[in-house]
mmCIF file of C-alpha atoms in Angstrom:
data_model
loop_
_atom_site.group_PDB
_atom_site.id
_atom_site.type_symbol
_atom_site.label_atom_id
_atom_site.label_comp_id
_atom_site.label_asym_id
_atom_site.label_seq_id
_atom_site.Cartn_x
_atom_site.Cartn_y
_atom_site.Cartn_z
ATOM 1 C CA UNK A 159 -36.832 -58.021 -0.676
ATOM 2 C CA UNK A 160 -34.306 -55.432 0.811
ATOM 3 C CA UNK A 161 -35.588 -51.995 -0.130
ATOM 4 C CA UNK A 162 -32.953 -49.241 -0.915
ATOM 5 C CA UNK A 163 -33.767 -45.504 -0.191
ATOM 6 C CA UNK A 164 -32.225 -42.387 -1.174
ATOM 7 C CA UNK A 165 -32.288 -39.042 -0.760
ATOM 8 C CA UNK A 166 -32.817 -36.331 -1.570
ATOM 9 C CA UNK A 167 -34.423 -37.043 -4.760
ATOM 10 C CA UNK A 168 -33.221 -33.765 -6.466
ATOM 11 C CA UNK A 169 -30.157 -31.762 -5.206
ATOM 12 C CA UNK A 170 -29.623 -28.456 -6.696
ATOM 13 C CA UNK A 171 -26.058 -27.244 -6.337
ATOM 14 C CA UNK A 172 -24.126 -25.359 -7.909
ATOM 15 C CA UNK A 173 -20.074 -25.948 -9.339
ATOM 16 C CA UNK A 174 -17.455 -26.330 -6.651
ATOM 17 C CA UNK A 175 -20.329 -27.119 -4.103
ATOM 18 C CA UNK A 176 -19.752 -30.512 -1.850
ATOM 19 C CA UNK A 177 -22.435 -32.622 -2.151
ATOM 20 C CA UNK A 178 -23.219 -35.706 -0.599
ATOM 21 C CA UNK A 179 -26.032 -37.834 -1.525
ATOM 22 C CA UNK A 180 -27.431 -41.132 0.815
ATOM 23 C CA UNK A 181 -28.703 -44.318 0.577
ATOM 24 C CA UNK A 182 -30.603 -46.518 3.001
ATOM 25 C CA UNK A 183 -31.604 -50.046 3.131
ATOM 26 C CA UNK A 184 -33.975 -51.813 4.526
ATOM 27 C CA UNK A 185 -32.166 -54.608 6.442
ATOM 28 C CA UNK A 186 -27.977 -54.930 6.521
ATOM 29 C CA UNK A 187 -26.154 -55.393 3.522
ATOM 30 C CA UNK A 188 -22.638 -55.809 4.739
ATOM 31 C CA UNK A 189 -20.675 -53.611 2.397
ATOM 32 C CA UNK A 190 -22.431 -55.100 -0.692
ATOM 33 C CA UNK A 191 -23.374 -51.543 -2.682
ATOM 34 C CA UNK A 192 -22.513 -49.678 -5.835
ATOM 35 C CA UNK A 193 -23.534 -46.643 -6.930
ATOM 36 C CA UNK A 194 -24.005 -45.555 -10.814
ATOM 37 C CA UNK A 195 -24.020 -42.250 -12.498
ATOM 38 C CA UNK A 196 -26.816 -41.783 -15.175
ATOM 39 C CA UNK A 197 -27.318 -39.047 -17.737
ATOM 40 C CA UNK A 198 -29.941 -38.642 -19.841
ATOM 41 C CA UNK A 199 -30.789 -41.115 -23.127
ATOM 42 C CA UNK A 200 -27.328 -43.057 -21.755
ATOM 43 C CA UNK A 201 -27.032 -46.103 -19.912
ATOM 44 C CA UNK A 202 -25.824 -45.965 -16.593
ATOM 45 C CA UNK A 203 -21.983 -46.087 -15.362
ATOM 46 C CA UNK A 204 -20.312 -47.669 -12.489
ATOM 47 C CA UNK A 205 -18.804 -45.389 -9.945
ATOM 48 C CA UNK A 206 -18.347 -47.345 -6.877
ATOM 49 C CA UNK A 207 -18.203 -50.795 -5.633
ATOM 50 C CA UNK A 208 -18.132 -52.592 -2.298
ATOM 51 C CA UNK A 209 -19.683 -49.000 -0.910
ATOM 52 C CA UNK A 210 -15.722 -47.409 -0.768
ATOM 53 C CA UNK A 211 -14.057 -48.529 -3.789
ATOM 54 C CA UNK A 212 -13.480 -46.184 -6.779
ATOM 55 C CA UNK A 213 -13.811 -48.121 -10.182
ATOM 56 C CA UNK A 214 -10.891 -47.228 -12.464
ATOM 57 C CA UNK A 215 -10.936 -44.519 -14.139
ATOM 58 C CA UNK A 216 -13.545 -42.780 -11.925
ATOM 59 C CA UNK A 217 -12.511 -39.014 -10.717
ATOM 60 C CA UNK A 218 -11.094 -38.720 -6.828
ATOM 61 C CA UNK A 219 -13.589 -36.165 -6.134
ATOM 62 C CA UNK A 220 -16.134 -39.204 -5.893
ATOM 63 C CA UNK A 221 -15.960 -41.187 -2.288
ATOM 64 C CA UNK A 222 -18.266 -43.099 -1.090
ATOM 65 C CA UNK A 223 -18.941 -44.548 2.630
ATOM 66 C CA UNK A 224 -20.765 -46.881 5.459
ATOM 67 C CA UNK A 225 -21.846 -49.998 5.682
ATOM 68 C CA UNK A 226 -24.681 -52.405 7.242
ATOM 69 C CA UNK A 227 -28.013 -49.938 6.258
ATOM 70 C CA UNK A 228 -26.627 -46.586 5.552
ATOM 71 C CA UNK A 229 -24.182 -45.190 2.706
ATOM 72 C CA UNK A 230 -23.177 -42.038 1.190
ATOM 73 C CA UNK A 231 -22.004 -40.878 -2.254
ATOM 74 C CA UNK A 232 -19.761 -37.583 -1.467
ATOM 75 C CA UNK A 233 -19.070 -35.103 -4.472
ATOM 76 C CA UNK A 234 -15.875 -33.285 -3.270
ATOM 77 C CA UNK A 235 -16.129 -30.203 -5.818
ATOM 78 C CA UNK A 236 -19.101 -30.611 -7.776
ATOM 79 C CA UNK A 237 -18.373 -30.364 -11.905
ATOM 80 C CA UNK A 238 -20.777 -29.704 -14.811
ATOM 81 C CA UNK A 239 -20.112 -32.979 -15.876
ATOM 82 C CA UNK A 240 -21.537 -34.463 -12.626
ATOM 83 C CA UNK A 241 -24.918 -33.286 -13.648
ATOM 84 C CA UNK A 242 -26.827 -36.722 -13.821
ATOM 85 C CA UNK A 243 -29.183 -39.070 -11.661
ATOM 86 C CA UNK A 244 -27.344 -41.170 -9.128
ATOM 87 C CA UNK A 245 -28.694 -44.662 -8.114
ATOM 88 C CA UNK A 246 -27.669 -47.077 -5.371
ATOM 89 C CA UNK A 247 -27.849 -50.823 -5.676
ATOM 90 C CA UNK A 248 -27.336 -53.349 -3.147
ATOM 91 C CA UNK A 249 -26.295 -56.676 -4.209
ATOM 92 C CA UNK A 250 -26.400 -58.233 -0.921
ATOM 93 C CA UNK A 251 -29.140 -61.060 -1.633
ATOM 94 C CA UNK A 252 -31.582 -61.526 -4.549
ATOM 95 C CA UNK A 253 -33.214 -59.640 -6.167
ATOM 96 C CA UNK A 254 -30.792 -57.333 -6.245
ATOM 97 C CA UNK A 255 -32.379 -53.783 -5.607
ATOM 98 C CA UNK A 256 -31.802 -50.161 -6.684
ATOM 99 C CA UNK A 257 -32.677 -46.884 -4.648
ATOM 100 C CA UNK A 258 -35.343 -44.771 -6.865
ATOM 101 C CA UNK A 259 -32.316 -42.066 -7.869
ATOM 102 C CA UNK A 260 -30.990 -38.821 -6.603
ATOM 103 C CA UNK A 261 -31.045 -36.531 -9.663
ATOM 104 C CA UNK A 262 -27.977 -33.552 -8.962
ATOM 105 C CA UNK A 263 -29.582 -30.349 -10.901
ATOM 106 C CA UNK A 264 -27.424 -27.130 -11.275
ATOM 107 C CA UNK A 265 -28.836 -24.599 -8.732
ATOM 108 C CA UNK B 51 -12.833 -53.009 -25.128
ATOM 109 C CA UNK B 52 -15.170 -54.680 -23.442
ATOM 110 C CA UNK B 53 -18.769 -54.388 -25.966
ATOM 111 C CA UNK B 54 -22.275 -55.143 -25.382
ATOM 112 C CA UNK B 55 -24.845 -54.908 -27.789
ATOM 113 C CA UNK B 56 -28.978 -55.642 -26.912
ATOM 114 C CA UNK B 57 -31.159 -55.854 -30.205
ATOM 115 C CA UNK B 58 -34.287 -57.458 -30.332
ATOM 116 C CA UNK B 59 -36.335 -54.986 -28.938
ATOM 117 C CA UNK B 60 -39.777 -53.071 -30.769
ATOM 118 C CA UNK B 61 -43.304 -52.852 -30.562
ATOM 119 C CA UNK B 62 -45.585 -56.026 -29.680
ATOM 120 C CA UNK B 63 -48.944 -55.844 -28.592
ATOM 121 C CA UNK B 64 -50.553 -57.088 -24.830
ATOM 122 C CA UNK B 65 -49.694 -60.928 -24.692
ATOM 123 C CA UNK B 66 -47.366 -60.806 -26.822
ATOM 124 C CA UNK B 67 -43.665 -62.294 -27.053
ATOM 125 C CA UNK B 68 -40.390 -60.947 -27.901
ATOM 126 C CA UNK B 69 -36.847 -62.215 -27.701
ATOM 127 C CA UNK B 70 -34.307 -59.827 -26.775
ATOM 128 C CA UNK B 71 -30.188 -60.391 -27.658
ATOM 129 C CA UNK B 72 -27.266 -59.259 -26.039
ATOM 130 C CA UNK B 73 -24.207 -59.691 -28.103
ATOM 131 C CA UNK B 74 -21.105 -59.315 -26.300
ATOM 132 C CA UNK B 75 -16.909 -58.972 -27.264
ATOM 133 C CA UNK B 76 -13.894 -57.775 -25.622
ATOM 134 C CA UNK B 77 -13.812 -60.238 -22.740
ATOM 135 C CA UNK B 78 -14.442 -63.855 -22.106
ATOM 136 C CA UNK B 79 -18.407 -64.472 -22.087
ATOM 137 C CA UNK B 80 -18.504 -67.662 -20.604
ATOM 138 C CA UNK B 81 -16.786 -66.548 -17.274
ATOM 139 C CA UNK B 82 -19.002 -63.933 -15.936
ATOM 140 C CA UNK B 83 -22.526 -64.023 -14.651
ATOM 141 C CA UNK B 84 -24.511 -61.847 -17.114
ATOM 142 C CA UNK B 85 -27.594 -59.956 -16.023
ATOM 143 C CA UNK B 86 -30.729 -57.502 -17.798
ATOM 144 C CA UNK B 87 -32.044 -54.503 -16.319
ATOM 145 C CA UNK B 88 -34.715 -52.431 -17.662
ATOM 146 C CA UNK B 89 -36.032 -48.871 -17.237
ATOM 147 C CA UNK B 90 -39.613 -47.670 -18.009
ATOM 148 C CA UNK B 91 -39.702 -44.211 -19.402
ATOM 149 C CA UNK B 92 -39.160 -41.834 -16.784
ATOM 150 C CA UNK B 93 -38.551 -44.282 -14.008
ATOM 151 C CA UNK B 94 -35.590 -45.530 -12.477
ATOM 152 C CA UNK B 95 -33.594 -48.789 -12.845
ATOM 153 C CA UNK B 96 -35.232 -52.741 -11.981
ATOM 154 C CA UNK B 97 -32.702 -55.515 -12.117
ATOM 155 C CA UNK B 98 -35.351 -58.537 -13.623
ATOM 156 C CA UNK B 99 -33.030 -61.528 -14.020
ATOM 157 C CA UNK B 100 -28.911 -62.738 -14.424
ATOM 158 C CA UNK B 101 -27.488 -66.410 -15.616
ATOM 159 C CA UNK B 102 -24.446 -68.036 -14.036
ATOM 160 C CA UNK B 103 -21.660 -67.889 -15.898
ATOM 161 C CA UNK B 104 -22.185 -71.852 -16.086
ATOM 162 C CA UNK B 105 -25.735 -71.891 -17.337
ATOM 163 C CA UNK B 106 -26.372 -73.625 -14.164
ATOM 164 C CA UNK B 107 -28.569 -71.061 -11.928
ATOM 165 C CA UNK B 108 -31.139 -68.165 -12.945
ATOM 166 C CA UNK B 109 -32.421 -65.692 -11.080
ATOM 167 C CA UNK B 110 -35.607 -63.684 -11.869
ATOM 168 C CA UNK B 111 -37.547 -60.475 -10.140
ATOM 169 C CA UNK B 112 -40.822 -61.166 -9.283
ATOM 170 C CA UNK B 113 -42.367 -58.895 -11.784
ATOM 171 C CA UNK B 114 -41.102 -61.406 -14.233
ATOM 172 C CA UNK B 115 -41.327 -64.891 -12.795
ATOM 173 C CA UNK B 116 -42.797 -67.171 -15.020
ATOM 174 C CA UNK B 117 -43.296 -65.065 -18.498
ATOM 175 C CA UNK B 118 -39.337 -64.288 -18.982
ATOM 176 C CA UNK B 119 -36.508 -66.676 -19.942
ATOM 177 C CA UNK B 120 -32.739 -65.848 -19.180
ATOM 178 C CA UNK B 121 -30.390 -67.902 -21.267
ATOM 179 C CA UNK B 122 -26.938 -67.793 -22.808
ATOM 180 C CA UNK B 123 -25.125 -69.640 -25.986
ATOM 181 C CA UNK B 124 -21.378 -68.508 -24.717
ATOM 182 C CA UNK B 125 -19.977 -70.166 -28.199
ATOM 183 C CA UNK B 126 -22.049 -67.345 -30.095
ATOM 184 C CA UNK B 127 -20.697 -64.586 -27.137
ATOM 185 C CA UNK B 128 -24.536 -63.932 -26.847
ATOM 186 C CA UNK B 129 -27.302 -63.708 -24.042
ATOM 187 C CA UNK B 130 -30.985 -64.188 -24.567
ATOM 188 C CA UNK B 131 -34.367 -62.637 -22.767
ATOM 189 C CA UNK B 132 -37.382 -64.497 -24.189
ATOM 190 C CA UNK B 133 -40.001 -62.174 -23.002
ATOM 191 C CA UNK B 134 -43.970 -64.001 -22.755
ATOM 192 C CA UNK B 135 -47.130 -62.306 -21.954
ATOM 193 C CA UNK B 136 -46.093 -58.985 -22.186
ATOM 194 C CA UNK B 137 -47.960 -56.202 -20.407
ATOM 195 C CA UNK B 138 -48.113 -52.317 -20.553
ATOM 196 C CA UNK B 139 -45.938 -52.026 -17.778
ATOM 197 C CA UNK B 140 -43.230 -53.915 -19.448
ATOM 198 C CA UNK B 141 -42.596 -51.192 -21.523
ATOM 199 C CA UNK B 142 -39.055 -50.148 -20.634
ATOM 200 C CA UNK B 143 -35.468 -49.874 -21.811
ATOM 201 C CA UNK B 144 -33.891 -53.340 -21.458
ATOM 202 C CA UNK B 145 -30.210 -53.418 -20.626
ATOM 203 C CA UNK B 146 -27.614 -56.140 -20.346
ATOM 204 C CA UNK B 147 -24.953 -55.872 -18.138
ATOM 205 C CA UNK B 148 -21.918 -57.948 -16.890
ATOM 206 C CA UNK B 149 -21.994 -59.525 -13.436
ATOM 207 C CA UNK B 150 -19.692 -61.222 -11.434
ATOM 208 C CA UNK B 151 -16.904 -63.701 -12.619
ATOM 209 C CA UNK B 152 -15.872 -67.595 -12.066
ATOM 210 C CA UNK B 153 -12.815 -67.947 -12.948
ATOM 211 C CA UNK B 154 -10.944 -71.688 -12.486
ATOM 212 C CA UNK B 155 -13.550 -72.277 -10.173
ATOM 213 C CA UNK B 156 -12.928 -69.441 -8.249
ATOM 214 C CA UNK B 157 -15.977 -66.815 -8.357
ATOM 215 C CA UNK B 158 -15.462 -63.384 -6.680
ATOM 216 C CA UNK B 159 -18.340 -61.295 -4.890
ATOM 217 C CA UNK B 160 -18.079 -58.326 -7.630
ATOM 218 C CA UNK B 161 -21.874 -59.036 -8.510
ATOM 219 C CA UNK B 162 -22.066 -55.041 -9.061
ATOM 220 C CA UNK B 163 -22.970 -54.239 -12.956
ATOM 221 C CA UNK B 164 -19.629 -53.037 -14.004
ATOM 222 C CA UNK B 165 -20.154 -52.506 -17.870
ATOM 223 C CA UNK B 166 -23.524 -52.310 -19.516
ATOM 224 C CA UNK B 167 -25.284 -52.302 -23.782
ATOM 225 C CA UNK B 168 -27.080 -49.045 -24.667
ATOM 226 C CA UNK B 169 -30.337 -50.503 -24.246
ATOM 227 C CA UNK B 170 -32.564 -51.795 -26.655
ATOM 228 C CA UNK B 171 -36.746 -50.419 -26.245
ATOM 229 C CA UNK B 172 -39.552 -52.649 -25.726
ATOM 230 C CA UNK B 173 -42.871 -51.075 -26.173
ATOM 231 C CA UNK B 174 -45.701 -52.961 -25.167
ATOM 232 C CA UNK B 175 -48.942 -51.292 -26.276
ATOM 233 C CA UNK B 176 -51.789 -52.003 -28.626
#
C-alpha cells in the first residue's frame, strides 16, 4: 500500500499568514493527488485534483504543487474560513490512501 | 445539484450486520464509479471500497475484505454497503462519495472524491 504523510499535523497561523502544508508518499504517484478541506461535524470538500488543479468554485488563494512523492497545499492569505483539517489522498493505485490530516488552528 | 444521501447506519452489537444506503440525484448514477469512506471518531479519513460504474469490478481495503459488500441498483439511483461481522473498530462515520466516470466507453482518470453524503454513523458496541 502507498502510505501518504503530512505535515505538520497542526499549524497555528494567524489571518493573512501564507501557509503551506505537505504531503509525502511512500513510492511515486505521478500527479495522481487531491487534497480536501474538512471542518468539524461536516463531510469533507474537494479542493484540488491532479496535485495543481483548482476544483470550481474553490478560492485562488489555494495552489497546490509537485509530483512523483512530494506535494504541497499553499494558503496564499490565510482566512477564518480556512480554519479546518486538510487531508491528502493519492489515487495512484488501490487502495487508495489518505495522509492522517494537517489541522490549520488560529494562532 | 448533484445529492447524496447515506442512511442505514445505527447501533449493532460485535458480529453483527448492517446494510448501509446511499441514495443519490442530480447526475447520472450509472456512469460514475461510486465509492464509501468512513471516519472513526476523532480519526482521519479510510477509503474501504468503490464499484465500477458497470457493476463489473469492486475494490475493497483490507480492513474490510471479506465481511463488507459494495453493490449498486443504478435503476433505484442507489448504492449499497452490506456490512458482516462488525467489530469495535468499525465504529466510524460512513460516507459515500462519487468517483470517476465512463462515459460512451470512455472513462477518465478523475478517481478523486469530488462530491460526497453527510455521513451516516455506525456504532459498533455492545
Amino acid at each position: 500500500d502507498i502510505q501518504m504523510t503530512q505535515s505538520p499535523s497542526t499549524l497555528s497561523a494567524n489571518v493573512g499568514d501564507k501557509v503551506t502544508l505537505t504531503c509525502r508518499a511512500s513510492q511515486s504517484i505521478r500527479s495522481w493527488l487531491a487534497w480536501y478541506q474538512q471542518k468539524p461535524g461536516k463531510a469533507p470538500h474537494l479542493l484540488m485534483y491532479k496535485a495543481s488543479i483548482l476544483e470550481s468554485g474553490v478560492p485562488s488563494r489555494f495552489s497546490g504543487s509537485g509530483s512523483g512523492t512530494e506535494f504541497t497545499l499553499t494558503i496564499s492569505s490565510l482566512q477564518p474560513d480556512d480554519f479546518a483539517t486538510y487531508y491528502c489522498q493519492q489515487y495512484n493505485s488501490y487502495p487508495w490512501t489518505f495522509g492522517q490530516g494537517t489541522k490549520v488552528e488560529i494562532k | 445539484e448533484v445529492r447524496l444521501v447515506e442512511s442505514g447506519g445505527g447501533l449493532v452489537q460485535p458480529g453483527g450486520s448492517l446494510r448501509l444506503s446511499c441514495a443519490a440525484s442530480g447526475f447520472t448514477l450509472s456512469s460514475y464509479e461510486m465509492n464509501w469512506v468512513r471516519q472513526a471518531p476523532g480519526k482521519g479519513l479510510e477509503w474501504i471500497s468503490n464499484i465500477s460504474s458497470s457493476n463489473m469490478n469492486t475494490h475493497y481495503a483490507e480492513s474490510v475484505k471479506g465481511r463488507f459488500t459494495i453493490s449498486r441498483d443504478n435503476a433505484k439511483n442507489s448504492v449499497y454497503l452490506q456490512m458482516n461481522s462488525l467489530r469495535a473498530e468499525d465504529t466510524a462515520i460512513y460516507y459515500c462519495a462519487t468517483g470517476g466516470s465512463c462515459i460512451n466507453g470512455f472513462c477518465d482518470n478523475d478517481l478523486y472524491f469530488r462530491h460526497w453524503g453527510q455521513g451516516t454513523l455506525v456504532t459498533v458496541s455492545s
